[in-house]
Amino acid sequence: MIATFPVGGVAWDYGQYLIGLERLGFDVYYLEDNAYPLCDPKTGIESEYGIFFLKETLAQLSPTLSDRWHVRDYSDKTYGIEPAKMQSIIAGADIFINISGCTLLRDEYMANPCKLLIDTDPGKNHFFIFPKSEFESGIKGTQNWKCHDYFFTYAECIGAKECILPTFGIEWLVTLPPVVLNLWKPAMQTHGWTTVMSWKDHGKPLVYKGKKFGGKEKEFNKIEDLPKLDFAEFEIALGGHNPPKQYMREHGWSVIDSVNCSRTIGTYRAYIQHSRGEVSVAKNVYVATHSGWFSCRSVCYLAASRPVVVQDTGFSEFIPTGEGLFSFNNIDQAISAIEEVEKNYKKHQKSAQDIAREYFDADKVIIKILKEVGIA
């Protein structure tokens, strides 16, 4: 969804799969076909800005990707590689990876023998997107999401007793967000503890079995008083639906516009690299479902040797915490974690990078996926 949501954070989410696959020797092509309008994130006005952003971003990530892309918008207008050629490329590819499940599964894509869906947004998908597709016919000439051949999710706890996410009878395989380590070298610190946050990015609450779930706006009160600490500085790059910037400033947070810091892949990366570390809540739907989800943004902080203090979603059952990476359930635990990091910052910097290398290195994450589907 790089052209659909042309901001640096989204571009890195997908881009690190592209680079990781290229470095493993694959000829990689980028496809975006999700029936959403293309808009400028700064103005919200429909435009082809996203196409220019995509072209520039792919060229920066890898010269070979600069002409290996195809976008089809909601009006069926196409950009990049001609549709017939793209159809042939998809049919002959070793693997078709639908990251986030956003790309429509058109009839002409079904020729690929190894179609993967990677659920990166457990909760929204399980409570809204997937059920909606069960009861709606969808766009003419497209198939249901269940017509993929393999199903992966960032919900590490799916299927466990504590995790309430429905499985839809699917045998889910779990995976983690990949990070290309050498693209996230640390830089001189110029910011305090930071994060990049969207407010009410679901719009309406998600509902499952009569219970409502939301985004970070339902969890932020758990850390809103962190700036009262006199030994650390805190900043939020904030966007979304009517975010309460003044309210946050009154609680001591420095607040900047998330669109500005994420205008390009370079500005987004620089913001993370120049931060002291990350402190953030998770979306309420990730926490309340005990999903085990972990952030693709947080892995970039870790790779940049920036300690991470984030709300637990159940991920602490699978990823070690206490050095470099800390999980919390309340403000006291968050404060204790930040105090621990500040006591021995260099130690926790190294531990952060060690965790990124051990658990999120793109080579390891992607090879594990390929082995699961019999490609590697």
CSV table of C-alpha atoms in Angstrom, one decimal:
chain,number,residue,atom,x,y,z
A,1,MET,CA,0.0,0.0,0.0
A,2,ILE,CA,2.9,2.4,-0.6
A,3,ALA,CA,1.1,4.4,-3.3
A,4,THR,CA,-2.2,4.3,-1.4
A,5,PHE,CA,-0.6,5.5,1.9
A,6,PRO,CA,2.6,7.3,0.6
A,7,VAL,CA,4.4,7.9,3.9
A,8,GLY,CA,7.8,6.7,5.0
A,9,GLY,CA,6.6,4.2,7.7
A,10,VAL,CA,4.3,2.4,5.3
A,11,ALA,CA,7.0,2.3,2.7
A,12,TRP,CA,9.5,0.6,5.1
A,13,ASP,CA,6.8,-1.9,6.2
A,14,TYR,CA,6.7,-3.3,2.6
A,15,GLY,CA,10.1,-2.2,1.4
A,16,GLN,CA,12.0,-4.4,3.8
A,17,TYR,CA,10.3,-7.5,2.4
A,18,LEU,CA,11.4,-6.4,-1.1
A,19,ILE,CA,15.0,-5.8,-0.2
A,20,GLY,CA,15.1,-8.9,1.9
A,21,LEU,CA,13.9,-11.0,-1.0
A,22,GLU,CA,16.3,-9.4,-3.4
A,23,ARG,CA,19.2,-10.1,-1.2
A,24,LEU,CA,18.2,-13.7,-1.1
A,25,GLY,CA,18.5,-13.8,-4.9
A,26,PHE,CA,15.0,-13.3,-6.0
A,27,ASP,CA,13.9,-11.1,-8.9
A,28,VAL,CA,11.3,-9.0,-7.1
A,29,TYR,CA,8.3,-7.2,-8.5
A,30,TYR,CA,6.0,-4.9,-6.6
A,31,LEU,CA,2.2,-5.1,-7.0
A,32,GLU,CA,-0.4,-2.8,-5.5
A,33,ASP,CA,-4.0,-3.5,-6.4
A,34,ASN,CA,-6.5,-2.7,-3.6
A,35,ALA,CA,-9.4,-0.6,-5.0
A,36,TYR,CA,-8.6,2.4,-2.8
A,37,PRO,CA,-8.2,5.9,-4.2
A,38,LEU,CA,-4.8,7.5,-4.4
A,39,CYS,CA,-4.5,10.6,-2.2
A,40,ASP,CA,-1.8,13.1,-1.0
A,41,PRO,CA,-1.5,12.3,2.8
A,42,LYS,CA,-0.7,16.0,3.5
A,43,THR,CA,-3.9,17.3,2.0
A,44,GLY,CA,-6.2,14.2,1.8
A,45,ILE,CA,-7.0,15.3,-1.7
A,46,GLU,CA,-7.2,12.6,-4.4
A,47,SER,CA,-4.1,12.8,-6.6
A,48,GLU,CA,-1.3,10.8,-8.3
A,49,TYR,CA,1.2,11.9,-5.7
A,50,GLY,CA,1.4,8.3,-4.4
A,51,ILE,CA,2.6,7.1,-7.8
A,52,PHE,CA,5.5,9.6,-7.8
A,53,PHE,CA,6.2,8.7,-4.2
A,54,LEU,CA,6.3,5.0,-5.0
A,55,LYS,CA,8.6,5.4,-8.0
A,56,GLU,CA,11.0,7.5,-6.0
A,57,THR,CA,10.9,5.2,-3.0
A,58,LEU,CA,11.5,2.0,-4.9
A,59,ALA,CA,14.4,3.5,-6.7
A,60,GLN,CA,15.9,4.6,-3.4
A,61,LEU,CA,15.5,1.1,-1.9
A,62,SER,CA,17.0,-0.6,-4.9
A,63,PRO,CA,17.8,0.5,-8.5
A,64,THR,CA,16.4,-2.8,-9.9
A,65,LEU,CA,13.0,-2.0,-8.4
A,66,SER,CA,12.7,1.3,-10.1
A,67,ASP,CA,10.8,-0.2,-13.1
A,68,ARG,CA,9.5,-3.4,-11.6
A,69,TRP,CA,6.2,-2.3,-10.3
A,70,HIS,CA,2.5,-2.2,-11.2
A,71,VAL,CA,-0.3,-0.2,-9.5
A,72,ARG,CA,-4.0,-0.6,-10.2
A,73,ASP,CA,-6.3,2.0,-8.6
A,74,TYR,CA,-10.0,1.9,-7.7
A,75,SER,CA,-11.0,3.1,-11.1
A,76,ASP,CA,-9.0,0.3,-12.8
A,77,LYS,CA,-6.5,2.8,-14.1
A,78,THR,CA,-3.0,1.2,-14.1
A,79,TYR,CA,0.5,2.5,-13.8
A,80,GLY,CA,4.0,1.0,-14.3
A,81,ILE,CA,4.3,-2.4,-16.0
A,82,GLU,CA,1.5,-3.1,-18.5
A,83,PRO,CA,-1.3,-5.4,-17.1
A,84,ALA,CA,-0.7,-8.3,-19.5
A,85,LYS,CA,3.0,-8.4,-18.8
A,86,MET,CA,2.3,-8.2,-15.0
A,87,GLN,CA,-0.1,-11.0,-15.3
A,88,SER,CA,2.5,-13.2,-17.0
A,89,ILE,CA,5.1,-12.3,-14.3
A,90,ILE,CA,2.7,-13.3,-11.5
A,91,ALA,CA,1.8,-16.6,-13.2
A,92,GLY,CA,5.4,-17.5,-13.6
A,93,ALA,CA,6.7,-16.3,-10.2
A,94,ASP,CA,7.9,-18.8,-7.5
A,95,ILE,CA,5.8,-17.0,-4.9
A,96,PHE,CA,3.1,-14.3,-4.6
A,97,ILE,CA,3.2,-12.6,-1.2
A,98,ASN,CA,0.2,-10.6,-0.2
A,99,ILE,CA,1.5,-8.5,2.7
A,100,SER,CA,-1.4,-7.2,4.9
A,101,GLY,CA,-3.8,-9.0,2.6
A,102,CYS,CA,-4.5,-5.7,1.0
A,103,THR,CA,-4.0,-6.7,-2.7
A,104,LEU,CA,-7.1,-8.1,-4.4
A,105,LEU,CA,-6.9,-11.7,-5.3
A,106,ARG,CA,-8.0,-11.3,-8.9
A,107,ASP,CA,-8.9,-14.2,-11.1
A,108,GLU,CA,-5.8,-13.6,-13.2
A,109,TYR,CA,-3.5,-13.8,-10.1
A,110,MET,CA,-4.8,-17.3,-9.2
A,111,ALA,CA,-2.4,-18.8,-11.8
A,112,ASN,CA,0.4,-18.4,-9.3
A,113,PRO,CA,0.9,-21.8,-7.5
A,114,CYS,CA,2.1,-20.4,-4.2
A,115,LYS,CA,0.0,-17.5,-2.9
A,116,LEU,CA,0.8,-16.2,0.7
A,117,LEU,CA,-1.3,-13.9,2.8
A,118,ILE,CA,0.6,-12.2,5.6
A,119,ASP,CA,-1.8,-10.8,8.2
A,120,THR,CA,0.1,-7.8,9.7
A,121,ASP,CA,-3.0,-6.2,11.3
A,122,PRO,CA,-4.6,-8.9,13.5
A,123,GLY,CA,-7.9,-7.7,14.9
A,124,LYS,CA,-8.9,-5.3,12.1
A,125,ASN,CA,-8.6,-8.2,9.7
A,126,HIS,CA,-10.2,-10.8,12.0
A,127,PHE,CA,-13.0,-8.6,13.2
A,128,PHE,CA,-13.8,-6.6,10.1
A,129,ILE,CA,-12.0,-7.3,6.8
A,130,PHE,CA,-12.2,-11.1,6.8
A,131,PRO,CA,-15.8,-11.4,8.0
A,132,LYS,CA,-16.9,-8.7,5.6
A,133,SER,CA,-15.5,-10.7,2.7
A,134,GLU,CA,-17.4,-13.8,3.9
A,135,PHE,CA,-20.7,-12.1,3.5
A,136,GLU,CA,-20.1,-9.8,0.5
A,137,SER,CA,-19.5,-10.9,-3.1
A,138,GLY,CA,-16.6,-8.5,-3.5
A,139,ILE,CA,-15.4,-6.9,-6.6
A,140,LYS,CA,-16.2,-8.8,-9.8
A,141,GLY,CA,-13.4,-11.0,-11.0
A,142,THR,CA,-11.8,-11.4,-7.6
A,143,GLN,CA,-11.5,-14.3,-5.2
A,144,ASN,CA,-12.1,-14.6,-1.4
A,145,TRP,CA,-9.1,-14.2,0.9
A,146,LYS,CA,-9.3,-17.9,1.8
A,147,CYS,CA,-8.2,-18.7,-1.8
A,148,HIS,CA,-4.6,-18.0,-0.8
A,149,ASP,CA,-2.5,-21.2,-0.4
A,150,TYR,CA,-0.7,-20.2,2.8
A,151,PHE,CA,-1.6,-18.0,5.8
A,152,PHE,CA,0.8,-16.2,8.0
A,153,THR,CA,0.1,-13.7,10.8
A,154,TYR,CA,1.9,-11.3,13.2
A,155,ALA,CA,-0.5,-12.6,15.9
A,156,GLU,CA,2.1,-14.9,17.7
A,157,CYS,CA,-0.6,-16.1,20.2
A,158,ILE,CA,-3.3,-17.1,17.7
A,159,GLY,CA,-4.9,-20.3,18.6
A,160,ALA,CA,-3.8,-20.1,22.2
A,161,LYS,CA,-6.5,-20.1,24.9
A,162,GLU,CA,-5.8,-16.5,26.0
A,163,CYS,CA,-6.0,-15.2,22.4
A,164,ILE,CA,-9.6,-14.4,21.4
A,165,LEU,CA,-8.9,-13.9,17.7
A,166,PRO,CA,-11.0,-16.2,15.5
A,167,THR,CA,-9.0,-18.6,13.3
A,168,PHE,CA,-11.8,-19.1,10.6
A,169,GLY,CA,-10.7,-22.7,10.4
A,170,ILE,CA,-7.4,-21.7,8.9
A,171,GLU,CA,-4.1,-23.3,9.9
A,172,TRP,CA,-2.2,-20.1,10.6
A,173,LEU,CA,1.6,-19.9,10.6
A,174,VAL,CA,3.2,-17.1,12.7
A,175,THR,CA,5.9,-14.7,11.5
A,176,LEU,CA,7.5,-11.5,12.6
A,177,PRO,CA,8.1,-8.1,10.9
A,178,PRO,CA,11.5,-8.2,9.0
A,179,VAL,CA,14.1,-5.5,9.2
A,180,VAL,CA,17.2,-5.1,7.0
A,181,LEU,CA,19.8,-4.5,9.6
A,182,ASN,CA,22.4,-2.5,7.7
A,183,LEU,CA,19.9,0.1,6.6
A,184,TRP,CA,19.3,1.2,10.2
A,185,LYS,CA,22.7,2.3,11.5
A,186,PRO,CA,22.5,4.4,14.7
A,187,ALA,CA,23.1,8.2,14.4
A,188,MET,CA,23.8,11.0,16.8
A,189,GLN,CA,20.9,11.4,19.3
A,190,THR,CA,19.0,14.7,18.8
A,191,HIS,CA,15.5,13.6,20.2
A,192,GLY,CA,14.4,12.1,23.5
A,193,TRP,CA,12.2,9.1,23.7
A,194,THR,CA,9.8,9.1,20.7
A,195,THR,CA,7.3,7.1,18.8
A,196,VAL,CA,5.2,7.6,15.7
A,197,MET,CA,1.5,7.2,16.4
A,198,SER,CA,-1.9,7.3,14.6
A,199,TRP,CA,-5.0,8.3,16.6
A,200,LYS,CA,-8.2,6.5,15.9
A,201,ASP,CA,-6.9,5.0,12.7
A,202,HIS,CA,-9.7,2.4,12.7
A,203,GLY,CA,-12.3,5.2,12.4
A,204,LYS,CA,-15.3,3.3,13.9
A,205,PRO,CA,-14.6,0.8,16.8
A,206,LEU,CA,-14.1,-2.8,15.8
A,207,VAL,CA,-16.8,-5.1,17.3
A,208,TYR,CA,-16.6,-8.8,18.1
A,209,LYS,CA,-19.1,-10.7,20.1
A,210,GLY,CA,-20.6,-7.5,21.4
A,211,LYS,CA,-17.3,-6.0,22.6
A,212,LYS,CA,-15.7,-2.9,21.1
A,213,PHE,CA,-12.0,-2.6,20.3
A,214,GLY,CA,-10.1,0.4,19.3
A,215,GLY,CA,-6.6,1.8,18.5
A,216,LYS,CA,-4.0,3.5,20.6
A,217,GLU,CA,-6.4,6.2,21.7
A,218,LYS,CA,-7.9,3.6,24.1
A,219,GLU,CA,-4.5,2.8,25.7
A,220,PHE,CA,-2.7,6.1,25.7
A,221,ASN,CA,-4.0,7.1,29.2
A,222,LYS,CA,-1.8,4.4,30.6
A,223,ILE,CA,1.3,6.4,29.8
A,224,GLU,CA,0.0,10.0,29.4
A,225,ASP,CA,1.8,11.1,32.6
A,226,LEU,CA,5.3,9.8,31.6
A,227,PRO,CA,6.6,13.3,30.9
A,228,LYS,CA,6.4,14.0,34.7
A,229,LEU,CA,9.7,12.1,34.9
A,230,ASP,CA,12.4,14.7,35.3
A,231,PHE,CA,15.3,12.6,33.8
A,232,ALA,CA,13.9,12.0,30.3
A,233,GLU,CA,12.2,13.8,27.4
A,234,PHE,CA,9.3,12.5,25.5
A,235,GLU,CA,8.0,13.3,22.0
A,236,ILE,CA,5.2,11.9,19.8
A,237,ALA,CA,5.0,12.2,16.0
A,238,LEU,CA,1.2,12.2,15.9
A,239,GLY,CA,-1.4,11.8,13.1
A,240,GLY,CA,-4.8,10.2,12.6
A,241,HIS,CA,-8.3,11.4,13.2
A,242,ASN,CA,-8.5,14.7,15.2
A,243,PRO,CA,-5.5,13.8,17.5
A,244,PRO,CA,-5.6,15.6,20.9
A,245,LYS,CA,-2.3,17.4,20.4
A,246,GLN,CA,-3.0,20.2,22.9
A,247,TYR,CA,-4.1,17.6,25.6
A,248,MET,CA,-0.8,15.8,25.1
A,249,ARG,CA,1.2,19.0,25.3
A,250,GLU,CA,-0.6,19.8,28.6
A,251,HIS,CA,0.7,16.5,29.9
A,252,GLY,CA,4.3,17.4,29.0
A,253,TRP,CA,4.7,15.7,25.6
A,254,SER,CA,6.4,17.3,22.7
A,255,VAL,CA,4.1,16.8,19.8
A,256,ILE,CA,5.0,17.0,16.1
A,257,ASP,CA,3.1,16.1,12.9
A,258,SER,CA,3.7,12.5,11.9
A,259,VAL,CA,3.2,13.2,8.2
A,260,ASN,CA,6.2,15.6,8.3
A,261,CYS,CA,8.5,13.1,10.0
A,262,SER,CA,7.3,10.4,7.7
A,263,ARG,CA,7.2,12.4,4.5
A,264,THR,CA,9.9,10.1,2.9
A,265,ILE,CA,11.7,6.9,3.8
A,266,GLY,CA,14.7,9.1,4.6
A,267,THR,CA,12.9,11.4,7.0
A,268,TYR,CA,11.2,8.5,8.8
A,269,ARG,CA,14.5,6.6,9.2
A,270,ALA,CA,16.3,9.7,10.4
A,271,TYR,CA,13.6,10.3,13.1
A,272,ILE,CA,14.1,6.9,14.5
A,273,GLN,CA,17.9,6.9,14.2
A,274,HIS,CA,18.2,10.2,16.1
A,275,SER,CA,15.8,9.2,18.9
A,276,ARG,CA,17.0,8.0,22.3
A,277,GLY,CA,14.6,5.1,22.2
A,278,GLU,CA,10.9,4.3,21.7
A,279,VAL,CA,8.2,4.3,24.2
A,280,SER,CA,4.6,3.5,23.1
A,281,VAL,CA,1.3,1.9,23.8
A,282,ALA,CA,-0.1,-0.6,21.3
A,283,LYS,CA,-3.5,-0.6,19.7
A,284,ASN,CA,-6.2,-1.6,22.1
A,285,VAL,CA,-7.3,-4.4,19.7
A,286,TYR,CA,-3.8,-6.0,19.9
A,287,VAL,CA,-3.7,-5.8,23.7
A,288,ALA,CA,-7.2,-6.8,24.5
A,289,THR,CA,-7.1,-9.9,22.2
A,290,HIS,CA,-3.7,-11.0,23.7
A,291,SER,CA,-2.6,-11.3,20.1
A,292,GLY,CA,1.2,-11.4,20.6
A,293,TRP,CA,1.6,-8.8,17.8
A,294,PHE,CA,4.9,-6.9,17.6
A,295,SER,CA,5.4,-3.6,15.8
A,296,CYS,CA,7.2,-3.2,12.4
A,297,ARG,CA,8.2,0.3,13.6
A,298,SER,CA,9.7,-1.0,16.9
A,299,VAL,CA,11.9,-3.4,15.0
A,300,CYS,CA,13.5,-0.4,13.2
A,301,TYR,CA,14.2,1.2,16.6
A,302,LEU,CA,15.9,-2.0,17.7
A,303,ALA,CA,17.9,-2.3,14.6
A,304,ALA,CA,19.1,1.3,15.0
A,305,SER,CA,20.4,0.4,18.5
A,306,ARG,CA,17.5,2.3,20.2
A,307,PRO,CA,16.0,0.6,23.3
A,308,VAL,CA,12.3,0.0,23.0
A,309,VAL,CA,9.7,0.2,25.9
A,310,VAL,CA,6.3,-0.9,24.6
A,311,GLN,CA,3.0,-2.1,25.9
A,312,ASP,CA,2.8,-5.9,26.0
A,313,THR,CA,0.4,-7.7,23.7
A,314,GLY,CA,1.6,-11.1,24.6
A,315,PHE,CA,4.8,-10.8,22.6
A,316,SER,CA,6.9,-11.1,25.8
A,317,GLU,CA,6.0,-14.8,25.8
A,318,PHE,CA,8.1,-15.3,22.6
A,319,ILE,CA,10.6,-12.5,22.5
A,320,PRO,CA,13.0,-11.9,25.5
A,321,THR,CA,12.5,-8.7,27.4
A,322,GLY,CA,14.5,-6.9,30.2
A,323,GLU,CA,17.5,-5.8,28.2
A,324,GLY,CA,17.1,-3.5,25.1
A,325,LEU,CA,13.4,-4.4,24.8
A,326,PHE,CA,10.9,-4.0,27.7
A,327,SER,CA,7.2,-4.7,27.8
A,328,PHE,CA,4.8,-3.0,30.2
A,329,ASN,CA,1.2,-3.3,31.3
A,330,ASN,CA,1.0,-0.1,33.4
A,331,ILE,CA,2.8,3.2,33.8
A,332,ASP,CA,4.9,2.0,36.8
A,333,GLN,CA,6.4,-0.8,34.7
A,334,ALA,CA,7.1,1.7,31.9
A,335,ILE,CA,8.8,4.0,34.3
A,336,SER,CA,10.9,1.2,35.8
A,337,ALA,CA,12.0,0.2,32.2
A,338,ILE,CA,13.0,3.7,31.3
A,339,GLU,CA,14.9,4.1,34.6
A,340,GLU,CA,16.7,0.8,33.9
A,341,VAL,CA,17.7,1.9,30.4
A,342,GLU,CA,18.9,5.3,31.6
A,343,LYS,CA,21.2,3.7,34.2
A,344,ASN,CA,23.2,1.8,31.5
A,345,TYR,CA,22.2,3.2,28.1
A,346,LYS,CA,25.0,1.7,26.1
A,347,LYS,CA,24.4,-1.8,27.4
A,348,HIS,CA,20.7,-1.6,26.4
A,349,GLN,CA,21.7,-0.1,23.0
A,350,LYS,CA,23.7,-3.2,22.3
A,351,SER,CA,21.0,-5.5,23.6
A,352,ALA,CA,18.4,-3.8,21.3
A,353,GLN,CA,20.5,-4.5,18.2
A,354,ASP,CA,21.2,-8.0,19.4
A,355,ILE,CA,17.4,-8.7,19.6
A,356,ALA,CA,16.9,-7.2,16.1
A,357,ARG,CA,19.6,-9.5,14.7
A,358,GLU,CA,18.3,-12.6,16.5
A,359,TYR,CA,14.6,-12.3,15.9
A,360,PHE,CA,13.8,-9.8,13.2
A,361,ASP,CA,16.7,-9.9,10.7
A,362,ALA,CA,15.0,-10.0,7.3
A,363,ASP,CA,17.2,-12.9,6.1
A,364,LYS,CA,16.0,-15.1,9.0
A,365,VAL,CA,12.4,-14.0,8.9
A,366,ILE,CA,12.0,-14.4,5.2
A,367,ILE,CA,13.9,-17.7,4.9
A,368,LYS,CA,11.7,-19.2,7.6
A,369,ILE,CA,8.6,-18.2,5.6
A,370,LEU,CA,10.1,-19.7,2.4
A,371,LYS,CA,10.9,-22.9,4.2
A,372,GLU,CA,7.4,-23.2,5.6
A,373,VAL,CA,6.0,-23.1,2.0
A,374,GLY,CA,8.6,-25.3,0.5
A,375,ILE,CA,10.4,-22.6,-1.6
A,376,ALA,CA,13.7,-22.6,0.3
